[in-house]
Amino acid sequence: MLSDIAFDKLFIGGEWVDPIDGGVRDSIDPATGQHWTQVAYGGAKDIDRAVAAARTAFEGPWRKMPPWERAALMRKFADLYATQVDALARIESQDNGRAIRESRGDIGLHANYYHWFASLADKLGGRTIPMDDSVHAFTTRHPVGVVGAITPWNVPMMAAAWKLGPALAAGCTVVLKPAESTPASSLALAKLFEEAGFPAGVVNIVPGDGAVAGARLVAHPDVAKISFTGEGSTAKTILKTGADTLTRCTFELGGKAPHIIFADADLENALNAATGSAWALCGQSCALGSRVLVERPIYDKVVEAFRERAGRVRVGMPLDPATHMGPQAHAQQLDKTLSYVAIGQNEGAELVAGGKRIDRDGLSGGYFVEPTVFASVNSGMRIAQEEIFGPVAALIPFEGEEEAIAIANSTPYGLASGLWTGDTGRAHRVAARIEAGMVWVNTYRYIRWSTPYGGVKQSGWGRENGIEGLEPFLETKTTIISTTGKFPDPFV
């Protein structure tokens, strides 16, 4: 179904169309530094016609469709999606460099997200409010309207599922703008919506530059809501742009997650989780445990384990099933990661492993970097405070619960966190005091369709997934009906 797809058209109003004021550009394979396909990108006029198509679909067939019929279409789409996991994973890995074993594992779960939200589509009822006998008061839930979904380059398919699933279940229509550097998998997604028989305009997919297509999507007066995953600086721009139209926003932004290992932890399993998390997606995930907080009695042992395991990571071509870690997604991110390696060394941290670009035969053209470990890190260093988005683990020692909590909460971020301990009471005490939207205890990066995901502080607004993930796409209307039809004369 997706084997012969071309990516040089936009998907608007149920049709594959040429850009009006965008164009066609090369998509770069980060494993080689060379282009691998050509993709369409839209401009402001393309966004305008996509929003118009979404608005027409919202006012027409989609909003009027019974919720169980919307759910049936979503289930059909989810079933089609499940048959195309390998093809989607291959496209995503070629576009952003993620190891194919990771892409398959991630994308293989996405059909469950769509099924989960489909199961909620016909359960969005309101409530009756007890009053006196003179009125009947009740609430109803309604879709907000056209949604602008802006997705990142690190996990395009996952972010799309987290936005499209609840938006469609709520009865909204969508204009999806994927990141300009990784649009191919999102355009492939459009083929599945087309095959599933969604009404024209319900889902529109327009890649484009953030400063042009993204800005127009945010500013468009017919867009009721923006759901954005990406950098905090971009979120602030979205807020300023959307202020004139009071556009609703939810943001899933950056993170600098603490991964706390107490001395009484099951150390082998804690190390499995901590090292796996530190280097997954080549470090390009806001939920990674990039700050590893280790209690003093086991600190040296953990440092040595990280050094040894860094040498066991198979860095290689993303489409090789044996590869553990592919390249950084683009040249700018590689440069950023290497700049932070230099910052860490200048700050006095000890470089235990990695820290260099990989240029051996077969990889020299790509954006590959070694799994990197810093020891002797303190919480004030930039490598412990700022999001690097590379495979760089900062190992920070601590003494006792109070210091661990203080270090964990010392950054402006608050997305994810984890802790390992054999003491159940400590698990509850520490988890309750960590400033984060998620705390994983004796596990890490357990993310599912039914568990809310989102952050506090500068890590975002709102939640995705779970029942809570539907709320941003719904309005509550209160209706009060008199049971008597009488209203007293105020001037008697």
Coordinates of C-alpha atoms in Angstrom, one line a residue:
M1 CA 0.0 0.0 0.0
L2 CA 2.8 2.4 0.8
S3 CA 5.6 0.8 -1.1
D4 CA 5.2 3.1 -4.2
I5 CA 4.2 6.3 -2.5
A6 CA 5.5 9.6 -3.8
F7 CA 5.9 12.4 -1.4
D8 CA 5.8 15.4 -3.8
K9 CA 2.1 16.3 -3.2
L10 CA 0.2 17.8 -0.3
F11 CA -2.9 16.1 1.0
I12 CA -5.7 18.7 1.2
G13 CA -9.5 18.2 1.0
G14 CA -9.1 14.5 0.2
E15 CA -6.9 15.1 -2.8
W16 CA -3.2 15.0 -3.6
V17 CA -2.4 18.5 -4.9
D18 CA 0.6 20.5 -5.9
P19 CA 1.7 23.4 -3.6
I20 CA 0.5 26.9 -4.5
D21 CA 3.1 28.9 -2.8
G22 CA 5.4 26.2 -1.4
G23 CA 7.4 23.8 -3.6
V24 CA 9.3 20.6 -3.6
R25 CA 12.5 20.0 -1.8
D26 CA 15.0 17.2 -1.1
S27 CA 14.6 15.2 2.1
I28 CA 18.0 14.4 3.6
D29 CA 18.8 10.9 4.9
P30 CA 20.8 11.7 8.1
A31 CA 22.7 8.4 7.8
T32 CA 24.3 9.5 4.6
G33 CA 23.9 13.2 4.5
Q34 CA 22.4 12.8 1.0
H35 CA 18.8 13.3 -0.3
W36 CA 16.7 10.1 -0.5
T37 CA 13.4 11.5 -1.8
Q38 CA 11.6 14.7 -2.7
V39 CA 8.8 16.1 -0.6
A40 CA 6.2 18.8 -1.1
Y41 CA 6.0 21.7 1.3
G42 CA 3.3 24.3 1.6
G43 CA 3.2 28.0 2.1
A44 CA 0.6 30.3 3.7
K45 CA -1.9 29.9 0.8
D46 CA -1.6 26.1 1.1
I47 CA -2.4 26.4 4.8
D48 CA -5.4 28.6 3.9
R49 CA -6.9 26.0 1.6
A50 CA -6.2 23.2 4.1
V51 CA -8.0 25.1 6.8
A52 CA -10.9 25.9 4.5
A53 CA -11.2 22.2 3.6
A54 CA -11.1 21.3 7.3
R55 CA -13.7 23.9 8.2
T56 CA -16.0 22.6 5.4
A57 CA -15.6 19.1 6.7
F58 CA -16.2 20.1 10.2
E59 CA -19.4 22.0 9.4
G60 CA -20.6 19.2 7.1
P61 CA -20.2 15.5 7.3
W62 CA -17.8 15.0 10.2
R63 CA -19.6 17.0 12.9
K64 CA -23.0 15.6 11.8
M65 CA -21.7 12.0 11.7
P66 CA -22.9 9.9 14.6
P67 CA -20.0 9.3 17.0
W68 CA -20.2 5.5 16.6
E69 CA -19.7 6.0 12.9
R70 CA -16.7 8.2 13.5
A71 CA -15.4 5.5 15.8
A72 CA -15.9 2.8 13.1
L73 CA -13.8 4.8 10.6
M74 CA -11.1 5.3 13.2
R75 CA -11.0 1.6 13.8
K76 CA -10.8 0.9 10.1
F77 CA -7.9 3.3 9.9
A78 CA -6.2 1.7 12.9
D79 CA -6.5 -1.8 11.4
L80 CA -4.9 -0.5 8.1
Y81 CA -2.2 1.2 10.1
A82 CA -1.4 -2.1 11.8
T83 CA -0.7 -3.7 8.4
Q84 CA 1.7 -1.0 7.4
V85 CA 4.0 -0.9 10.5
D86 CA 7.1 -2.1 8.6
A87 CA 6.6 0.4 5.7
L88 CA 6.0 3.3 8.1
A89 CA 8.9 2.4 10.2
R90 CA 11.2 2.2 7.2
I91 CA 10.1 5.7 6.0
E92 CA 10.5 7.3 9.4
S93 CA 13.9 5.7 10.0
Q94 CA 15.1 6.9 6.6
D95 CA 13.8 10.4 7.2
N96 CA 15.0 10.9 10.8
G97 CA 17.7 8.3 11.3
R98 CA 16.1 6.4 14.1
A99 CA 17.2 2.8 14.4
I100 CA 14.6 0.6 12.7
R101 CA 14.3 -1.7 15.7
E102 CA 13.1 1.3 17.7
S103 CA 10.9 2.6 14.9
R104 CA 9.1 -0.7 14.5
G105 CA 8.7 -1.2 18.3
D106 CA 7.2 2.3 18.6
I107 CA 5.0 2.4 15.5
G108 CA 3.8 -1.2 16.2
L109 CA 1.9 0.3 19.2
H110 CA 0.2 3.2 17.4
A111 CA -2.8 1.3 16.2
N112 CA -3.7 0.8 19.9
Y113 CA -3.8 4.6 20.4
Y114 CA -6.3 5.0 17.5
H115 CA -8.4 2.1 18.8
W116 CA -8.3 3.6 22.3
F117 CA -9.6 7.0 21.3
A118 CA -12.1 5.4 18.9
S119 CA -13.5 3.6 22.0
L120 CA -14.2 7.0 23.6
A121 CA -15.9 8.7 20.6
D122 CA -19.4 7.7 21.7
K123 CA -18.9 8.2 25.4
L124 CA -18.4 12.0 25.5
G125 CA -21.6 12.7 27.4
G126 CA -22.3 15.6 29.7
R127 CA -24.0 15.5 33.1
T128 CA -27.3 16.6 34.7
I129 CA -26.9 19.3 37.4
P130 CA -29.3 19.0 40.3
M131 CA -31.2 22.3 40.8
D132 CA -34.7 23.1 41.9
D133 CA -37.9 21.8 40.2
S134 CA -38.3 25.0 38.1
V135 CA -35.4 24.1 35.7
H136 CA -33.6 21.2 34.1
A137 CA -29.9 22.0 33.9
F138 CA -27.4 19.8 32.0
T139 CA -24.1 20.0 30.1
T140 CA -23.2 18.7 26.6
R141 CA -19.7 18.2 25.1
H142 CA -18.9 19.6 21.6
P143 CA -15.8 19.5 19.4
V144 CA -13.8 22.8 19.4
G145 CA -13.5 22.9 15.6
V146 CA -10.5 22.9 13.3
V147 CA -7.3 21.8 15.0
G148 CA -3.8 22.7 13.9
A149 CA -1.5 19.8 14.9
I150 CA 2.3 20.6 14.7
T151 CA 4.5 17.6 15.2
P152 CA 8.3 17.3 15.8
W153 CA 11.1 15.6 13.9
N154 CA 12.1 13.0 16.4
V155 CA 8.9 10.9 16.6
P156 CA 6.6 12.1 13.8
M157 CA 4.3 9.1 13.8
M158 CA 3.9 8.9 17.6
A159 CA 3.2 12.6 17.9
A160 CA 0.6 12.4 15.1
A161 CA -1.2 9.5 16.8
W162 CA -1.3 11.4 20.1
K163 CA -2.9 14.4 18.4
L164 CA -5.1 12.9 15.6
G165 CA -6.6 10.2 17.8
P166 CA -8.2 12.5 20.4
A167 CA -9.0 15.2 17.9
L168 CA -10.9 12.9 15.6
A169 CA -12.7 11.1 18.5
A170 CA -13.9 14.4 19.8
G171 CA -15.3 15.3 16.3
C172 CA -12.7 17.9 15.3
T173 CA -11.0 18.1 11.9
V174 CA -7.3 18.5 11.5
V175 CA -4.6 20.3 9.6
L176 CA -1.4 18.4 10.4
K177 CA 1.9 20.2 9.8
P178 CA 4.9 17.9 10.4
A179 CA 8.4 19.2 11.0
E180 CA 10.0 20.5 7.8
S181 CA 13.0 18.1 8.1
T182 CA 10.9 14.9 8.5
P183 CA 7.6 15.1 6.6
A184 CA 7.7 11.9 4.6
S185 CA 6.0 9.5 7.1
S186 CA 3.2 12.0 7.7
L187 CA 2.4 12.2 4.0
A188 CA 2.4 8.3 4.0
L189 CA -0.1 8.6 6.8
A190 CA -2.5 10.5 4.5
K191 CA -2.6 7.4 2.2
L192 CA -4.1 5.4 5.1
F193 CA -6.8 8.0 5.8
E194 CA -7.6 8.0 2.1
E195 CA -7.8 4.2 2.0
A196 CA -10.0 4.1 5.2
G197 CA -12.6 6.3 3.6
F198 CA -12.5 9.4 5.8
P199 CA -14.6 12.3 4.4
A200 CA -12.6 14.8 2.4
G201 CA -11.1 17.5 4.5
V202 CA -11.3 15.7 7.9
V203 CA -7.5 15.2 7.8
N204 CA -5.2 17.5 5.8
I205 CA -1.4 17.2 5.7
V206 CA 0.7 20.1 4.8
P207 CA 4.5 20.0 5.5
G208 CA 6.1 23.4 5.6
D209 CA 8.5 25.7 7.3
G210 CA 7.5 26.8 10.8
A211 CA 8.1 30.4 10.2
V212 CA 5.7 30.3 7.1
A213 CA 3.3 27.4 7.2
G214 CA 3.4 27.0 11.0
A215 CA 2.9 30.7 11.6
R216 CA -0.1 30.9 9.2
L217 CA -1.7 27.9 10.8
V218 CA -1.4 29.5 14.3
A219 CA -2.7 32.9 13.2
H220 CA -5.6 31.6 11.1
P221 CA -8.9 32.8 12.5
D222 CA -10.7 29.6 11.6
V223 CA -8.3 27.4 13.6
A224 CA -9.8 26.8 17.1
K225 CA -6.9 25.0 18.7
I226 CA -3.2 24.4 18.3
S227 CA -1.6 21.2 19.6
F228 CA 2.2 21.6 19.4
T229 CA 5.1 19.3 20.3
G230 CA 8.5 20.9 20.1
E231 CA 10.8 23.6 21.6
G232 CA 9.8 26.0 24.3
S233 CA 10.9 29.0 22.3
T234 CA 8.6 28.0 19.5
A235 CA 5.7 27.6 22.0
K236 CA 6.2 31.1 23.2
T237 CA 6.1 32.4 19.7
I238 CA 2.9 30.4 19.1
L239 CA 1.3 32.0 22.2
K240 CA 2.2 35.5 21.0
T241 CA 0.9 34.8 17.5
G242 CA -2.3 33.1 18.7
A243 CA -3.1 35.9 21.2
D244 CA -5.0 37.9 18.6
T245 CA -7.5 35.1 18.0
L246 CA -7.4 33.6 21.5
T247 CA -6.5 30.3 20.0
R248 CA -6.5 27.5 22.5
C249 CA -3.1 25.8 22.9
T250 CA -1.6 22.6 24.4
F251 CA 2.1 22.2 24.5
E252 CA 4.4 19.2 24.9
L253 CA 7.8 20.7 25.2
G254 CA 11.3 19.9 26.5
G255 CA 12.6 17.9 29.4
K256 CA 15.7 17.2 31.5
A257 CA 14.5 14.2 33.2
P258 CA 16.1 13.0 36.5
H259 CA 16.6 9.3 36.7
I260 CA 17.4 8.6 40.4
I261 CA 19.1 5.4 41.5
F262 CA 19.2 4.8 45.3
A263 CA 21.8 2.4 46.8
D264 CA 19.1 -0.1 47.7
A265 CA 17.9 -0.4 44.1
D266 CA 17.9 -3.6 42.0
L267 CA 21.1 -2.3 40.3
E268 CA 21.1 -4.5 37.3
N269 CA 17.6 -3.6 36.2
A270 CA 18.2 0.1 37.1
L271 CA 21.3 0.1 34.9
N272 CA 19.3 -1.6 32.1
A273 CA 16.7 1.2 32.2
A274 CA 19.1 4.1 32.8
T275 CA 21.6 3.2 30.0
G276 CA 18.8 2.3 27.6
S277 CA 17.0 5.5 28.2
A278 CA 20.1 7.7 28.0
W279 CA 20.9 6.6 24.4
A280 CA 17.5 5.7 23.0
L281 CA 16.6 7.7 19.8
C282 CA 20.2 8.8 19.8
G283 CA 19.2 10.9 22.8
Q284 CA 16.5 12.8 20.9
S285 CA 13.6 12.5 23.2
C286 CA 12.4 14.9 25.8
A287 CA 11.5 12.0 28.2
L288 CA 15.0 10.5 28.3
G289 CA 16.7 10.2 31.7
S290 CA 19.6 12.4 30.7
R291 CA 20.4 13.3 34.3
V292 CA 21.3 10.1 36.2
L293 CA 21.3 10.9 39.9
V294 CA 23.2 8.2 41.8
E295 CA 23.5 7.7 45.6
R296 CA 27.1 8.0 46.7
P297 CA 27.7 4.3 47.9
I298 CA 27.1 3.0 44.4
Y299 CA 28.2 6.0 42.4
D300 CA 31.6 4.6 41.2
K301 CA 30.0 1.3 40.2
V302 CA 27.4 3.1 38.1
V303 CA 30.0 5.2 36.4
E304 CA 32.0 2.2 35.5
A305 CA 28.8 0.4 34.2
F306 CA 27.9 3.3 32.0
R307 CA 31.4 3.5 30.6
E308 CA 31.4 -0.3 29.8
R309 CA 27.9 -0.2 28.3
A310 CA 28.6 2.8 26.1
G311 CA 31.2 0.6 24.4
R312 CA 28.6 -2.1 23.7
V313 CA 26.1 0.2 21.8
R314 CA 26.1 -0.7 18.2
V315 CA 26.0 2.6 16.3
G316 CA 25.2 2.0 12.6
M317 CA 22.9 2.5 9.7
P318 CA 19.3 2.9 10.8
L319 CA 17.8 0.3 8.5
D320 CA 20.2 -2.4 9.8
P321 CA 18.1 -4.5 12.3
A322 CA 21.3 -5.0 14.4
T323 CA 21.8 -1.3 15.0
H324 CA 21.1 0.0 18.5
M325 CA 21.6 3.7 17.7
G326 CA 21.4 5.6 14.5
P327 CA 22.6 9.1 13.7
Q328 CA 21.4 12.5 14.9
A329 CA 18.4 13.6 12.8
H330 CA 20.2 16.5 11.1
A331 CA 23.5 18.3 11.0
Q332 CA 22.3 21.1 13.3
Q333 CA 21.5 18.7 16.0
L334 CA 24.9 16.9 15.6
D335 CA 26.6 20.3 16.0
K336 CA 24.6 21.1 19.0
T337 CA 25.5 17.8 20.7
L338 CA 29.2 18.2 20.1
S339 CA 29.1 21.8 21.4
Y340 CA 27.6 20.5 24.7
V341 CA 30.4 17.9 24.9
A342 CA 32.9 20.8 24.8
I343 CA 30.8 22.8 27.3
G344 CA 30.8 19.8 29.7
Q345 CA 34.6 19.5 29.5
N346 CA 35.1 23.2 30.0
E347 CA 32.8 23.1 33.1
G348 CA 35.1 20.5 34.6
A349 CA 33.0 17.4 34.2
E350 CA 34.9 14.1 33.5
L351 CA 34.3 12.7 30.0
V352 CA 34.2 9.0 30.7
A353 CA 33.1 7.7 27.3
G354 CA 32.3 9.0 23.8
G355 CA 32.1 12.6 22.9
K356 CA 33.2 12.5 19.3
R357 CA 31.6 12.3 15.9
I358 CA 31.9 8.9 14.3
D359 CA 33.6 9.0 10.9
R360 CA 34.6 5.4 10.3
D361 CA 34.0 3.7 6.9
G362 CA 30.4 3.5 6.0
L363 CA 29.3 6.2 8.5
S364 CA 31.4 9.1 7.6
G365 CA 28.8 10.9 5.6
G366 CA 26.1 10.7 8.3
Y367 CA 25.4 12.6 11.5
F368 CA 26.7 9.9 13.9
V369 CA 28.0 10.6 17.4
E370 CA 29.3 8.3 20.1
P371 CA 27.3 7.4 23.2
T372 CA 28.7 9.9 25.7
V373 CA 29.0 9.7 29.5
F374 CA 30.0 12.5 31.8
A375 CA 30.9 11.9 35.5
S376 CA 31.6 14.3 38.4
V377 CA 28.7 16.4 37.2
N378 CA 27.1 18.9 39.6
S379 CA 23.5 20.2 39.2
G380 CA 24.6 23.7 38.3
M381 CA 26.5 22.7 35.2
R382 CA 24.9 23.5 31.8
I383 CA 25.0 19.9 30.8
A384 CA 22.8 19.2 33.8
Q385 CA 20.4 22.1 33.3
E386 CA 19.9 22.4 29.5
E387 CA 18.3 20.0 27.1
I388 CA 21.0 18.7 24.7
F389 CA 18.9 16.2 22.7
G390 CA 21.9 14.0 22.1
P391 CA 23.1 10.7 23.6
V392 CA 24.8 12.5 26.5
A393 CA 24.3 11.1 30.0
A394 CA 25.3 13.3 33.0
L395 CA 26.0 11.3 36.1
I396 CA 25.4 13.3 39.3
P397 CA 26.1 11.9 42.8
F398 CA 23.9 12.6 45.8
E399 CA 23.6 11.9 49.5
G400 CA 20.1 10.8 50.7
E401 CA 16.5 11.6 49.7
E402 CA 16.5 15.3 50.4
E403 CA 19.5 16.0 48.1
A404 CA 18.1 13.8 45.4
I405 CA 14.8 15.6 45.4
A406 CA 16.5 19.0 45.4
I407 CA 18.7 18.1 42.4
A408 CA 15.7 16.5 40.6
N409 CA 13.7 19.7 40.9
S410 CA 16.5 22.1 40.2
T411 CA 15.9 22.6 36.4
P412 CA 13.2 24.7 34.7
Y413 CA 11.7 21.5 33.2
G414 CA 9.3 19.0 34.7
L415 CA 8.2 16.4 32.1
A416 CA 9.3 12.9 33.1
S417 CA 11.3 11.4 36.0
G418 CA 12.2 8.0 37.3
L419 CA 13.5 6.4 40.5
W420 CA 14.8 3.0 41.6
T421 CA 14.6 1.8 45.1
G422 CA 13.8 -1.3 47.1
D423 CA 12.0 0.8 49.8
T424 CA 8.2 1.2 49.0
G425 CA 7.8 4.0 51.5
R426 CA 10.7 5.9 49.9
A427 CA 9.2 5.3 46.5
H428 CA 6.0 7.1 47.6
R429 CA 7.8 9.9 49.5
V430 CA 10.1 10.8 46.6
A431 CA 7.6 10.4 43.8
A432 CA 5.2 12.7 45.6
R433 CA 7.7 15.5 45.8
I434 CA 9.3 15.3 42.3
E435 CA 8.0 18.2 40.1
A436 CA 7.1 16.3 37.0
G437 CA 4.1 15.3 35.0
M438 CA 5.2 11.6 35.2
V439 CA 7.1 9.6 37.7
W440 CA 8.2 6.0 36.8
V441 CA 9.2 3.8 39.8
N442 CA 11.4 0.8 39.2
T443 CA 10.7 1.1 35.5
Y444 CA 11.2 3.8 32.9
R445 CA 9.6 5.3 29.7
Y446 CA 6.5 3.2 30.2
I447 CA 4.1 5.2 27.9
R448 CA 0.7 3.9 26.8
W449 CA -2.5 5.2 25.2
S450 CA -4.4 5.2 28.4
T451 CA -1.8 7.0 30.6
P452 CA -1.8 10.8 30.6
Y453 CA 1.5 12.3 29.3
G454 CA 2.6 15.9 29.8
G455 CA 4.7 18.2 31.9
V456 CA 4.8 21.0 34.4
K457 CA 6.9 24.2 34.6
Q458 CA 8.5 24.8 31.2
S459 CA 7.8 21.3 29.9
G460 CA 4.3 22.2 28.7
W461 CA 0.6 22.8 29.1
G462 CA -2.0 20.1 29.2
R463 CA -1.9 16.4 28.8
E464 CA -1.9 13.9 25.9
N465 CA -3.3 10.3 26.0
G466 CA -5.7 8.9 28.5
I467 CA -9.2 10.3 29.0
E468 CA -7.5 13.6 29.9
G469 CA -6.1 13.8 26.4
L470 CA -9.6 14.4 25.0
E471 CA -10.3 17.5 27.1
P472 CA -8.4 20.1 25.1
F473 CA -10.5 19.1 22.0
L474 CA -13.9 19.6 23.7
E475 CA -16.1 22.5 24.7
T476 CA -18.6 22.2 27.5
K477 CA -22.0 23.8 26.9
T478 CA -24.4 24.4 29.8
T479 CA -28.1 24.3 28.9
I480 CA -30.9 25.4 31.4
I481 CA -34.5 24.8 30.5
S482 CA -37.4 26.1 32.5
T483 CA -39.9 23.4 33.4
T484 CA -42.6 26.0 34.1
G485 CA -42.1 28.6 31.3
K486 CA -42.8 31.3 33.8
F487 CA -40.6 34.4 34.5
P488 CA -41.7 37.0 37.1
D489 CA -42.4 40.6 36.1
P490 CA -39.4 42.5 37.7
F491 CA -41.3 45.7 37.8
V492 CA -44.3 44.7 40.0

